[in-house]
Amino acid sequence: MSKMSGLKFKVQPGGKLQGTIRVPGDKSISHRSIMLGALAEGVTEISGFLQGEDSLATLNAFRQMGVEIEGPTDGGVTIHGVGMDGLTEPDAPLDLGNSGTSMRLLSGLLAGQKFNVTLTGDESLSGRPMGRVTNPLGEMGAEIKSDPDGTSPLRISGGAKLTGIDYEMPMASAQVKSSVLLAGLYANGDTCVTEPAPTRDHTERMLNGFGVEVRRDGSRVCLTGGGSLKATRVDVPADISSAAFFLVGASISEGSDLTLQHVGMNPTRIGIINILREMGADIEVLNERVSGGEPVADLRVKSAPLHGIEIPVDQVPLAIDEFPVLFIAAACADGETTLTGAEELRVKESDRIQVMADGLTTLGVDAKPTPDGIVIQGGVIGGGAVYSHHDHRISMSFAMAGLRATALIEIEGCDNVNTSFPGFASLAARAGLNIGEES
Ligand code: S3P
């Protein structure tokens, strides 16, 4: 895709965020609800499903494999589960668009099927590392061919006999953990994954909800293959990763007072709140409750003066998708903010360290990339034209920077905002951001 293609955001400087909003459903939980609902016996009803391109790519993949799925309608989806062995061979490759979660989790889920299947994606996804899943899956007995540099398309051969492994994961990745566990459902014996740091545990929680026992002992999770899943209801909370743009936006714009409803508060996802609070943010957690096996709450955020910090390394996996917008918070904070231990950011939908450093520099902010992080000096955010590299979270992060900018910010390549946050611009405008779209 060329630099100038696609949607552009134009954000006028200033404004504040106010009112009560609910951001769309959690992307990670939405993907998993389709996958487990499809493999279950019986009818699974989902509410709050994210109708974004990424989770729809997963939904369409299962339709292509013969699963009857009704919806989505206003976040409602009904899946007629086909059972562990009920998927059928698709008549074309499964195109997973921009979605790394779809490709990595599906490669595990499909490694033990009887049929051949090919997984493809867009330009960004086709450049992302897949060896991190094909290697452990290969150890289990899967036959998956990638391109020589370890990227997709992934060609999965059917009929492989899988055996459980005890896998020490080299990086903190929920996608890799989930891929191995989903393959483990089809493997002989026990499959275990040990993680170097806690990563999001939605797969484990949801498997338990579908009746598969996942055992955790410290940093090691195990399940036993050969079982079956029982259909259930899944209520998808609002995505804390989407709420994050508003948590930062309201924190940095004077006079803001915004409430975000029904936000997923899984302890493996709340790094954004911990880090922002350490920077001085005023975030209240209200009405804490549990919904469908996941903790949720309403979040009230008011503007507050932020100060720079050294971001604790143990928070990195718990805030892994929120760093682009945290860098905007750092640019508005008093003093220096340093991030280390976040080399994973370089292999997300874009190289999020370099792309954010480039955009911040364009806006006049002192932002120095390092191999595994960044050093940002808080100061004045100017105007200018930044390029998101078609990375949804980069686009939305620079949109929020407009609240504190001194001049117009134009953001190129915002089309992929629809992968995770359909309706972002109109919801942000309703809350008080001066944002316009141009195609
Ligand atoms: C996800 C895990 C994270 C995250 C991604 C969604 C998931 O990736 O960045 O947006 O749903 O499991 P890694 O596990 O590769 O860090």
GROMACS .gro file of C-alpha atoms and ligand atoms in nm:
model
  455
    1MET     CA    1   0.000   0.000   0.000
    2SER     CA    2   0.136   0.340  -0.085
    3LYS     CA    3   0.195   0.602   0.178
    4MET     CA    4  -0.084   0.824   0.053
    5SER     CA    5  -0.352   0.555   0.012
    6GLY     CA    6  -0.651   0.514   0.238
    7LEU     CA    7  -0.821   0.715   0.501
    8LYS     CA    8  -0.676   1.026   0.661
    9PHE     CA    9  -0.759   1.174   1.003
   10LYS     CA   10  -0.739   1.551   1.045
   11VAL     CA   11  -0.735   1.659   1.409
   12GLN     CA   12  -0.773   2.023   1.506
   13PRO     CA   13  -0.580   2.123   1.815
   14GLY     CA   14  -0.739   2.144   2.159
   15GLY     CA   15  -1.060   2.015   2.314
   16LYS     CA   16  -1.142   1.797   2.611
   17LEU     CA   17  -1.314   1.461   2.658
   18GLN     CA   18  -1.640   1.439   2.850
   19GLY     CA   19  -1.943   1.220   2.905
   20THR     CA   20  -2.001   0.846   2.925
   21ILE     CA   21  -1.907   0.609   2.643
   22ARG     CA   22  -1.865   0.240   2.578
   23VAL     CA   23  -1.586   0.139   2.342
   24PRO     CA   24  -1.627  -0.175   2.124
   25GLY     CA   25  -1.572  -0.531   2.241
   26ASP     CA   26  -1.241  -0.686   2.335
   27LYS     CA   27  -1.056  -0.809   2.028
   28SER     CA   28  -0.869  -1.094   2.198
   29ILE     CA   29  -1.184  -1.230   2.363
   30SER     CA   30  -1.388  -1.189   2.043
   31HIS     CA   31  -1.143  -1.403   1.842
   32ARG     CA   32  -1.142  -1.674   2.105
   33SER     CA   33  -1.521  -1.678   2.140
   34ILE     CA   34  -1.556  -1.768   1.771
   35MET     CA   35  -1.282  -2.030   1.781
   36LEU     CA   36  -1.406  -2.212   2.090
   37GLY     CA   37  -1.774  -2.169   1.999
   38ALA     CA   38  -1.705  -2.333   1.662
   39LEU     CA   39  -1.530  -2.634   1.820
   40ALA     CA   40  -1.791  -2.677   2.093
   41GLU     CA   41  -2.088  -2.911   2.099
   42GLY     CA   42  -2.407  -2.707   2.100
   43VAL     CA   43  -2.503  -2.346   2.039
   44THR     CA   44  -2.286  -2.065   2.176
   45GLU     CA   45  -2.435  -1.718   2.215
   46ILE     CA   46  -2.196  -1.423   2.218
   47SER     CA   47  -2.281  -1.066   2.318
   48GLY     CA   48  -2.056  -0.762   2.290
   49PHE     CA   49  -1.862  -0.917   1.997
   50LEU     CA   50  -1.621  -0.678   1.827
   51GLN     CA   51  -1.745  -0.616   1.472
   52GLY     CA   52  -1.398  -0.513   1.358
   53GLU     CA   53  -1.211  -0.648   1.058
   54ASP     CA   54  -0.975  -0.866   1.264
   55SER     CA   55  -1.239  -1.058   1.458
   56LEU     CA   56  -1.457  -1.075   1.145
   57ALA     CA   57  -1.162  -1.239   0.966
   58THR     CA   58  -1.171  -1.513   1.229
   59LEU     CA   59  -1.550  -1.542   1.199
   60ASN     CA   60  -1.531  -1.571   0.819
   61ALA     CA   61  -1.253  -1.831   0.841
   62PHE     CA   62  -1.483  -2.059   1.042
   63ARG     CA   63  -1.770  -2.000   0.800
   64GLN     CA   64  -1.532  -2.111   0.525
   65MET     CA   65  -1.470  -2.426   0.729
   66GLY     CA   66  -1.840  -2.509   0.734
   67VAL     CA   67  -1.953  -2.357   1.065
   68GLU     CA   68  -2.297  -2.197   1.068
   69ILE     CA   69  -2.269  -1.857   1.235
   70GLU     CA   70  -2.554  -1.607   1.270
   71GLY     CA   71  -2.474  -1.238   1.300
   72PRO     CA   72  -2.300  -1.032   1.405
   73THR     CA   73  -2.591  -0.805   1.484
   74ASP     CA   74  -2.528  -0.532   1.743
   75GLY     CA   75  -2.250  -0.747   1.890
   76GLY     CA   76  -2.469  -1.058   1.901
   77VAL     CA   77  -2.336  -1.376   1.739
   78THR     CA   78  -2.482  -1.728   1.746
   79ILE     CA   79  -2.249  -2.015   1.664
   80HIS     CA   80  -2.373  -2.362   1.585
   81GLY     CA   81  -2.074  -2.556   1.713
   82VAL     CA   82  -1.955  -2.851   1.507
   83GLY     CA   83  -1.750  -3.030   1.775
   84MET     CA   84  -1.377  -3.099   1.780
   85ASP     CA   85  -1.379  -3.295   1.452
   86GLY     CA   86  -1.654  -3.115   1.266
   87LEU     CA   87  -1.462  -2.852   1.068
   88THR     CA   88  -1.448  -2.910   0.692
   89GLU     CA   89  -1.182  -2.827   0.434
   90PRO     CA   90  -1.218  -2.471   0.303
   91ASP     CA   91  -1.222  -2.436  -0.075
   92ALA     CA   92  -0.975  -2.145  -0.071
   93PRO     CA   93  -0.694  -2.013   0.153
   94LEU     CA   94  -0.816  -1.843   0.471
   95ASP     CA   95  -0.739  -1.471   0.433
   96LEU     CA   96  -0.680  -1.330   0.781
   97GLY     CA   97  -0.618  -0.973   0.670
   98ASN     CA   98  -0.418  -0.775   0.924
   99SER     CA   99  -0.480  -1.011   1.215
  100GLY     CA  100  -0.180  -1.173   1.382
  101THR     CA  101  -0.404  -1.324   1.650
  102SER     CA  102  -0.613  -1.504   1.387
  103MET     CA  103  -0.310  -1.645   1.211
  104ARG     CA  104  -0.116  -1.756   1.517
  105LEU     CA  105  -0.409  -1.906   1.707
  106LEU     CA  106  -0.556  -2.071   1.398
  107SER     CA  107  -0.224  -2.231   1.305
  108GLY     CA  108  -0.239  -2.417   1.637
  109LEU     CA  109  -0.608  -2.496   1.617
  110LEU     CA  110  -0.576  -2.626   1.259
  111ALA     CA  111  -0.248  -2.817   1.301
  112GLY     CA  112  -0.433  -3.130   1.414
  113GLN     CA  113  -0.717  -3.131   1.156
  114LYS     CA  114  -0.760  -3.395   0.887
  115PHE     CA  115  -0.755  -3.146   0.599
  116ASN     CA  116  -0.499  -2.919   0.434
  117VAL     CA  117  -0.540  -2.546   0.479
  118THR     CA  118  -0.344  -2.234   0.385
  119LEU     CA  119  -0.339  -1.915   0.593
  120THR     CA  120  -0.265  -1.581   0.426
  121GLY     CA  121  -0.280  -1.215   0.524
  122ASP     CA  122  -0.216  -0.860   0.411
  123GLU     CA  123   0.124  -0.699   0.352
  124SER     CA  124   0.184  -0.626   0.722
  125LEU     CA  125   0.080  -0.973   0.842
  126SER     CA  126   0.285  -1.138   0.565
  127GLY     CA  127   0.597  -0.978   0.710
  128ARG     CA  128   0.543  -1.082   1.072
  129PRO     CA  129   0.734  -1.368   1.238
  130MET     CA  130   0.550  -1.701   1.237
  131GLY     CA  131   0.843  -1.924   1.335
  132ARG     CA  132   0.746  -1.851   1.695
  133VAL     CA  133   0.437  -2.070   1.640
  134THR     CA  134   0.550  -2.307   1.362
  135ASN     CA  135   0.854  -2.418   1.568
  136PRO     CA  136   0.670  -2.543   1.878
  137LEU     CA  137   0.384  -2.677   1.665
  138GLY     CA  138   0.645  -2.865   1.457
  139GLU     CA  139   0.781  -3.015   1.779
  140MET     CA  140   0.430  -3.144   1.846
  141GLY     CA  141   0.429  -3.315   1.506
  142ALA     CA  142   0.249  -3.051   1.297
  143GLU     CA  143   0.344  -3.011   0.933
  144ILE     CA  144   0.342  -2.643   0.850
  145LYS     CA  145   0.538  -2.480   0.568
  146SER     CA  146   0.611  -2.109   0.583
  147ASP     CA  147   0.814  -1.890   0.350
  148PRO     CA  148   1.190  -1.944   0.397
  149ASP     CA  149   1.214  -1.635   0.623
  150GLY     CA  150   0.951  -1.778   0.859
  151THR     CA  151   0.662  -1.564   0.738
  152SER     CA  152   0.319  -1.650   0.591
  153PRO     CA  153   0.153  -1.788   0.385
  154LEU     CA  154   0.140  -2.090   0.615
  155ARG     CA  155   0.055  -2.420   0.446
  156ILE     CA  156  -0.076  -2.669   0.702
  157SER     CA  157  -0.091  -3.036   0.601
  158GLY     CA  158  -0.381  -3.236   0.737
  159GLY     CA  159  -0.360  -3.569   0.909
  160ALA     CA  160  -0.060  -3.494   1.133
  161LYS     CA  161  -0.058  -3.684   1.462
  162LEU     CA  162   0.017  -3.439   1.743
  163THR     CA  163   0.185  -3.521   2.072
  164GLY     CA  164   0.182  -3.293   2.375
  165ILE     CA  165   0.500  -3.100   2.460
  166ASP     CA  166   0.633  -2.912   2.758
  167TYR     CA  167   0.721  -2.581   2.598
  168GLU     CA  168   0.942  -2.311   2.752
  169MET     CA  169   0.831  -2.006   2.560
  170PRO     CA  170   1.126  -1.784   2.463
  171MET     CA  171   0.920  -1.462   2.456
  172ALA     CA  172   0.621  -1.339   2.656
  173SER     CA  173   0.349  -1.403   2.396
  174ALA     CA  174  -0.013  -1.491   2.460
  175GLN     CA  175  -0.052  -1.572   2.093
  176VAL     CA  176   0.220  -1.837   2.105
  177LYS     CA  177   0.091  -1.977   2.435
  178SER     CA  178  -0.262  -1.995   2.295
  179SER     CA  179  -0.151  -2.151   1.967
  180VAL     CA  180   0.029  -2.433   2.148
  181LEU     CA  181  -0.262  -2.488   2.390
  182LEU     CA  182  -0.517  -2.501   2.106
  183ALA     CA  183  -0.301  -2.758   1.925
  184GLY     CA  184  -0.281  -2.940   2.258
  185LEU     CA  185  -0.657  -2.999   2.245
  186TYR     CA  186  -0.582  -3.234   1.953
  187ALA     CA  187  -0.261  -3.384   2.094
  188ASN     CA  188  -0.191  -3.706   2.276
  189GLY     CA  189  -0.125  -3.652   2.645
  190ASP     CA  190  -0.052  -3.326   2.822
  191THR     CA  191   0.055  -3.001   2.660
  192CYS     CA  192   0.223  -2.744   2.884
  193VAL     CA  193   0.355  -2.393   2.823
  194THR     CA  194   0.579  -2.200   3.061
  195GLU     CA  195   0.581  -1.825   3.009
  196PRO     CA  196   0.878  -1.600   3.094
  197ALA     CA  197   0.634  -1.330   3.219
  198PRO     CA  198   0.256  -1.329   3.265
  199THR     CA  199   0.067  -1.273   2.938
  200ARG     CA  200  -0.305  -1.235   2.877
  201ASP     CA  201  -0.489  -1.547   2.991
  202HIS     CA  202  -0.816  -1.522   2.798
  203THR     CA  203  -0.760  -1.857   2.627
  204GLU     CA  204  -0.719  -2.038   2.958
  205ARG     CA  205  -1.020  -1.866   3.115
  206MET     CA  206  -1.243  -1.929   2.816
  207LEU     CA  207  -1.137  -2.293   2.779
  208ASN     CA  208  -1.239  -2.339   3.141
  209GLY     CA  209  -1.573  -2.176   3.058
  210PHE     CA  210  -1.619  -2.426   2.773
  211GLY     CA  211  -1.549  -2.714   3.012
  212VAL     CA  212  -1.184  -2.790   2.936
  213GLU     CA  213  -0.971  -2.795   3.247
  214VAL     CA  214  -0.660  -2.575   3.214
  215ARG     CA  215  -0.426  -2.615   3.509
  216ARG     CA  216  -0.191  -2.340   3.617
  217ASP     CA  217   0.107  -2.387   3.843
  218GLY     CA  218   0.300  -2.060   3.869
  219SER     CA  219   0.412  -1.965   3.521
  220ARG     CA  220   0.321  -2.304   3.368
  221VAL     CA  221  -0.018  -2.391   3.218
  222CYS     CA  222  -0.120  -2.740   3.109
  223LEU     CA  223  -0.414  -2.913   2.947
  224THR     CA  224  -0.486  -3.269   2.843
  225GLY     CA  225  -0.575  -3.346   2.483
  226GLY     CA  226  -0.866  -3.552   2.358
  227GLY     CA  227  -1.149  -3.379   2.546
  228SER     CA  228  -1.448  -3.189   2.415
  229LEU     CA  229  -1.590  -2.839   2.455
  230LYS     CA  230  -1.945  -2.763   2.571
  231ALA     CA  231  -2.122  -2.458   2.426
  232THR     CA  232  -2.175  -2.165   2.661
  233ARG     CA  233  -2.259  -1.793   2.665
  234VAL     CA  234  -1.980  -1.539   2.622
  235ASP     CA  235  -2.022  -1.175   2.720
  236VAL     CA  236  -1.736  -0.979   2.565
  237PRO     CA  237  -1.638  -0.673   2.773
  238ALA     CA  238  -1.528  -0.344   2.616
  239ASP     CA  239  -1.165  -0.361   2.505
  240ILE     CA  240  -0.925  -0.199   2.753
  241SER     CA  241  -0.685  -0.156   2.460
  242SER     CA  242  -0.945   0.065   2.289
  243ALA     CA  243  -1.035   0.238   2.616
  244ALA     CA  244  -0.664   0.322   2.646
  245PHE     CA  245  -0.686   0.597   2.383
  246PHE     CA  246  -0.951   0.770   2.591
  247LEU     CA  247  -0.771   0.713   2.921
  248VAL     CA  248  -0.471   0.897   2.777
  249GLY     CA  249  -0.677   1.154   2.586
  250ALA     CA  250  -0.875   1.256   2.896
  251SER     CA  251  -0.562   1.257   3.114
  252ILE     CA  252  -0.374   1.499   2.887
  253SER     CA  253  -0.655   1.744   2.805
  254GLU     CA  254  -0.746   1.998   3.068
  255GLY     CA  255  -1.103   1.994   3.195
  256SER     CA  256  -1.172   1.635   3.087
  257ASP     CA  257  -1.401   1.405   3.285
  258LEU     CA  258  -1.491   1.088   3.099
  259THR     CA  259  -1.647   0.757   3.204
  260LEU     CA  260  -1.579   0.438   3.008
  261GLN     CA  261  -1.834   0.164   3.067
  262HIS     CA  262  -1.797  -0.212   3.111
  263VAL     CA  263  -1.421  -0.222   3.044
  264GLY     CA  264  -1.241  -0.557   3.066
  265MET     CA  265  -1.013  -0.548   3.372
  266ASN     CA  266  -0.834  -0.880   3.341
  267PRO     CA  267  -0.520  -0.848   3.559
  268THR     CA  268  -0.306  -0.949   3.260
  269ARG     CA  269  -0.433  -0.644   3.066
  270ILE     CA  270  -0.429  -0.354   3.313
  271GLY     CA  271  -0.071  -0.237   3.262
  272ILE     CA  272  -0.210   0.080   3.100
  273ILE     CA  273  -0.388   0.178   3.422
  274ASN     CA  274  -0.090   0.091   3.643
  275ILE     CA  275   0.153   0.288   3.423
  276LEU     CA  276  -0.073   0.592   3.380
  277ARG     CA  277  -0.140   0.605   3.753
  278GLU     CA  278   0.233   0.594   3.821
  279MET     CA  279   0.264   0.893   3.587
  280GLY     CA  280   0.005   1.079   3.796
  281ALA     CA  281  -0.319   1.000   3.611
  282ASP     CA  282  -0.654   1.029   3.790
  283ILE     CA  283  -0.837   0.705   3.707
  284GLU     CA  284  -1.115   0.571   3.928
  285VAL     CA  285  -1.222   0.208   3.899
  286LEU     CA  286  -1.597   0.185   3.964
  287ASN     CA  287  -1.858  -0.093   3.986
  288GLU     CA  288  -1.610  -0.379   3.973
  289ARG     CA  289  -1.785  -0.703   3.878
  290VAL     CA  290  -1.727  -1.032   3.700
  291SER     CA  291  -1.895  -1.102   3.367
  292GLY     CA  292  -1.852  -1.430   3.180
  293GLY     CA  293  -1.538  -1.527   3.369
  294GLU     CA  294  -1.367  -1.190   3.312
  295PRO     CA  295  -1.347  -0.898   3.556
  296VAL     CA  296  -1.503  -0.573   3.429
  297ALA     CA  297  -1.546  -0.220   3.566
  298ASP     CA  298  -1.639   0.133   3.468
  299LEU     CA  299  -1.346   0.372   3.451
  300ARG     CA  300  -1.375   0.742   3.532
  301VAL     CA  301  -1.078   0.946   3.415
  302LYS     CA  302  -1.015   1.313   3.477
  303SER     CA  303  -0.735   1.529   3.343
  304ALA     CA  304  -0.425   1.538   3.561
  305PRO     CA  305  -0.069   1.663   3.533
  306LEU     CA  306   0.151   1.370   3.424
  307HIS     CA  307   0.519   1.322   3.499
  308GLY     CA  308   0.779   1.110   3.324
  309ILE     CA  309   0.876   0.770   3.469
  310GLU     CA  310   1.089   0.467   3.401
  311ILE     CA  311   0.823   0.223   3.292
  312PRO     CA  312   0.850  -0.090   3.511
  313VAL     CA  313   0.962  -0.384   3.293
  314ASP     CA  314   0.712  -0.616   3.460
  315GLN     CA  315   0.429  -0.400   3.322
  316VAL     CA  316   0.543  -0.436   2.960
  317PRO     CA  317   0.355  -0.756   2.865
  318LEU     CA  318   0.050  -0.625   3.056
  319ALA     CA  319   0.039  -0.310   2.840
  320ILE     CA  320   0.191  -0.444   2.520
  321ASP     CA  321  -0.070  -0.296   2.285
  322GLU     CA  322  -0.096   0.035   2.468
  323PHE     CA  323   0.256   0.172   2.416
  324PRO     CA  324   0.180   0.388   2.112
  325VAL     CA  325  -0.071   0.588   2.315
  326LEU     CA  326   0.145   0.575   2.628
  327PHE     CA  327   0.415   0.748   2.421
  328ILE     CA  328   0.167   1.031   2.361
  329ALA     CA  329   0.112   1.051   2.738
  330ALA     CA  330   0.493   1.062   2.781
  331ALA     CA  331   0.518   1.345   2.528
  332CYS     CA  332   0.273   1.545   2.743
  333ALA     CA  333   0.437   1.456   3.075
  334ASP     CA  334   0.675   1.666   3.273
  335GLY     CA  335   1.028   1.524   3.231
  336GLU     CA  336   1.166   1.206   3.078
  337THR     CA  337   0.994   0.871   3.023
  338THR     CA  338   1.201   0.562   2.949
  339LEU     CA  339   1.078   0.231   2.816
  340THR     CA  340   1.299  -0.081   2.808
  341GLY     CA  341   1.234  -0.452   2.757
  342ALA     CA  342   0.979  -0.393   2.482
  343GLU     CA  343   1.154  -0.528   2.169
  344GLU     CA  344   0.827  -0.711   2.085
  345LEU     CA  345   0.690  -0.371   1.978
  346ARG     CA  346   0.913  -0.392   1.672
  347VAL     CA  347   0.717  -0.691   1.533
  348LYS     CA  348   0.361  -0.569   1.582
  349GLU     CA  349   0.136  -0.444   1.297
  350SER     CA  350   0.424  -0.199   1.235
  351ASP     CA  351   0.757  -0.138   1.407
  352ARG     CA  352   0.584   0.061   1.678
  353ILE     CA  353   0.904   0.198   1.830
  354GLN     CA  354   1.035   0.343   1.505
  355VAL     CA  355   0.701   0.457   1.366
  356MET     CA  356   0.606   0.638   1.689
  357ALA     CA  357   0.954   0.792   1.720
  358ASP     CA  358   0.931   0.920   1.362
  359GLY     CA  359   0.583   1.067   1.411
  360LEU     CA  360   0.666   1.228   1.745
  361THR     CA  361   0.981   1.380   1.595
  362THR     CA  362   0.771   1.523   1.311
  363LEU     CA  363   0.552   1.687   1.577
  364GLY     CA  364   0.856   1.839   1.745
  365VAL     CA  365   0.884   1.597   2.038
  366ASP     CA  366   1.226   1.466   2.146
  367ALA     CA  367   1.181   1.088   2.110
  368LYS     CA  368   1.486   0.861   2.080
  369PRO     CA  369   1.430   0.498   1.984
  370THR     CA  370   1.647   0.228   2.141
  371PRO     CA  371   1.667  -0.140   2.038
  372ASP     CA  372   1.410  -0.243   2.301
  373GLY     CA  373   1.227   0.078   2.383
  374ILE     CA  374   1.233   0.456   2.364
  375VAL     CA  375   1.329   0.767   2.561
  376ILE     CA  376   1.081   1.054   2.539
  377GLN     CA  377   1.121   1.408   2.677
  378GLY     CA  378   0.789   1.565   2.763
  379GLY     CA  379   0.730   1.901   2.598
  380VAL     CA  380   0.517   2.080   2.344
  381ILE     CA  381   0.340   1.883   2.071
  382GLY     CA  382   0.333   2.077   1.745
  383GLY     CA  383   0.132   2.014   1.431
  384GLY     CA  384   0.228   1.828   1.117
  385ALA     CA  385   0.162   1.528   0.893
  386VAL     CA  386   0.246   1.187   1.038
  387TYR     CA  387   0.229   0.846   0.875
  388SER     CA  388   0.073   0.554   1.065
  389HIS     CA  389   0.210   0.278   0.837
  390HIS     CA  390  -0.149   0.149   0.830
  391ASP     CA  391  -0.119   0.051   1.196
  392HIS     CA  392  -0.454   0.106   1.371
  393ARG     CA  393  -0.308   0.185   1.711
  394ILE     CA  394  -0.058   0.437   1.571
  395SER     CA  395  -0.341   0.621   1.393
  396MET     CA  396  -0.558   0.645   1.705
  397SER     CA  397  -0.265   0.745   1.925
  398PHE     CA  398  -0.170   1.042   1.709
  399ALA     CA  399  -0.538   1.140   1.691
  400MET     CA  400  -0.537   1.178   2.072
  401ALA     CA  401  -0.218   1.388   2.052
  402GLY     CA  402  -0.436   1.653   1.885
  403LEU     CA  403  -0.589   1.732   2.225
  404ARG     CA  404  -0.258   1.885   2.332
  405ALA     CA  405  -0.117   1.996   1.996
  406THR     CA  406  -0.055   2.357   1.901
  407ALA     CA  407  -0.160   2.308   1.537
  408LEU     CA  408  -0.341   2.069   1.301
  409ILE     CA  409  -0.226   1.704   1.300
  410GLU     CA  410  -0.289   1.505   0.981
  411ILE     CA  411  -0.255   1.128   1.005
  412GLU     CA  412  -0.208   0.924   0.687
  413GLY     CA  413  -0.309   0.560   0.647
  414CYS     CA  414  -0.594   0.532   0.899
  415ASP     CA  415  -0.795   0.267   0.710
  416ASN     CA  416  -0.693  -0.014   0.948
  417VAL     CA  417  -0.852   0.157   1.247
  418ASN     CA  418  -1.147  -0.061   1.146
  419THR     CA  419  -0.951  -0.374   1.238
  420SER     CA  420  -0.998  -0.309   1.609
  421PHE     CA  421  -1.211   0.002   1.659
  422PRO     CA  422  -1.487   0.060   1.403
  423GLY     CA  423  -1.646   0.400   1.464
  424PHE     CA  424  -1.344   0.540   1.647
  425ALA     CA  425  -1.357   0.884   1.486
  426SER     CA  426  -1.728   0.940   1.550
  427LEU     CA  427  -1.708   0.815   1.910
  428ALA     CA  428  -1.402   1.030   1.977
  429ALA     CA  429  -1.577   1.330   1.819
  430ARG     CA  430  -1.881   1.269   2.040
  431ALA     CA  431  -1.654   1.274   2.345
  432GLY     CA  432  -1.493   1.601   2.235
  433LEU     CA  433  -1.200   1.534   2.000
  434ASN     CA  434  -1.194   1.771   1.701
  435ILE     CA  435  -1.144   1.495   1.446
  436GLY     CA  436  -1.244   1.475   1.081
  437GLU     CA  437  -1.198   1.197   0.827
  438GLU     CA  438  -1.097   1.231   0.463
  439SER     CA  439  -1.067   0.949   0.211
  440S3P     C1  440  -0.293  -1.094   2.159
  440S3P     C2  441  -0.170  -1.101   2.217
  440S3P     C3  442  -0.068  -0.996   2.202
  440S3P     C4  443  -0.127  -0.866   2.150
  440S3P     C5  444  -0.223  -0.886   2.037
  440S3P     C6  445  -0.337  -0.977   2.080
  440S3P     C7  446  -0.388  -1.205   2.179
  440S3P     O1  447   0.031  -1.040   2.113
  440S3P     O2  448  -0.023  -0.779   2.108
  440S3P     O3  449  -0.277  -0.763   1.996
  440S3P     O4  450  -0.508  -1.189   2.152
  440S3P     O5  451  -0.343  -1.312   2.223
  440S3P     P1  452   0.156  -1.129   2.165
  440S3P     O6  453   0.100  -1.238   2.242
  440S3P     O7  454   0.226  -1.174   2.040
  440S3P     O8  455   0.238  -1.034   2.246
   0.00000   0.00000   0.00000
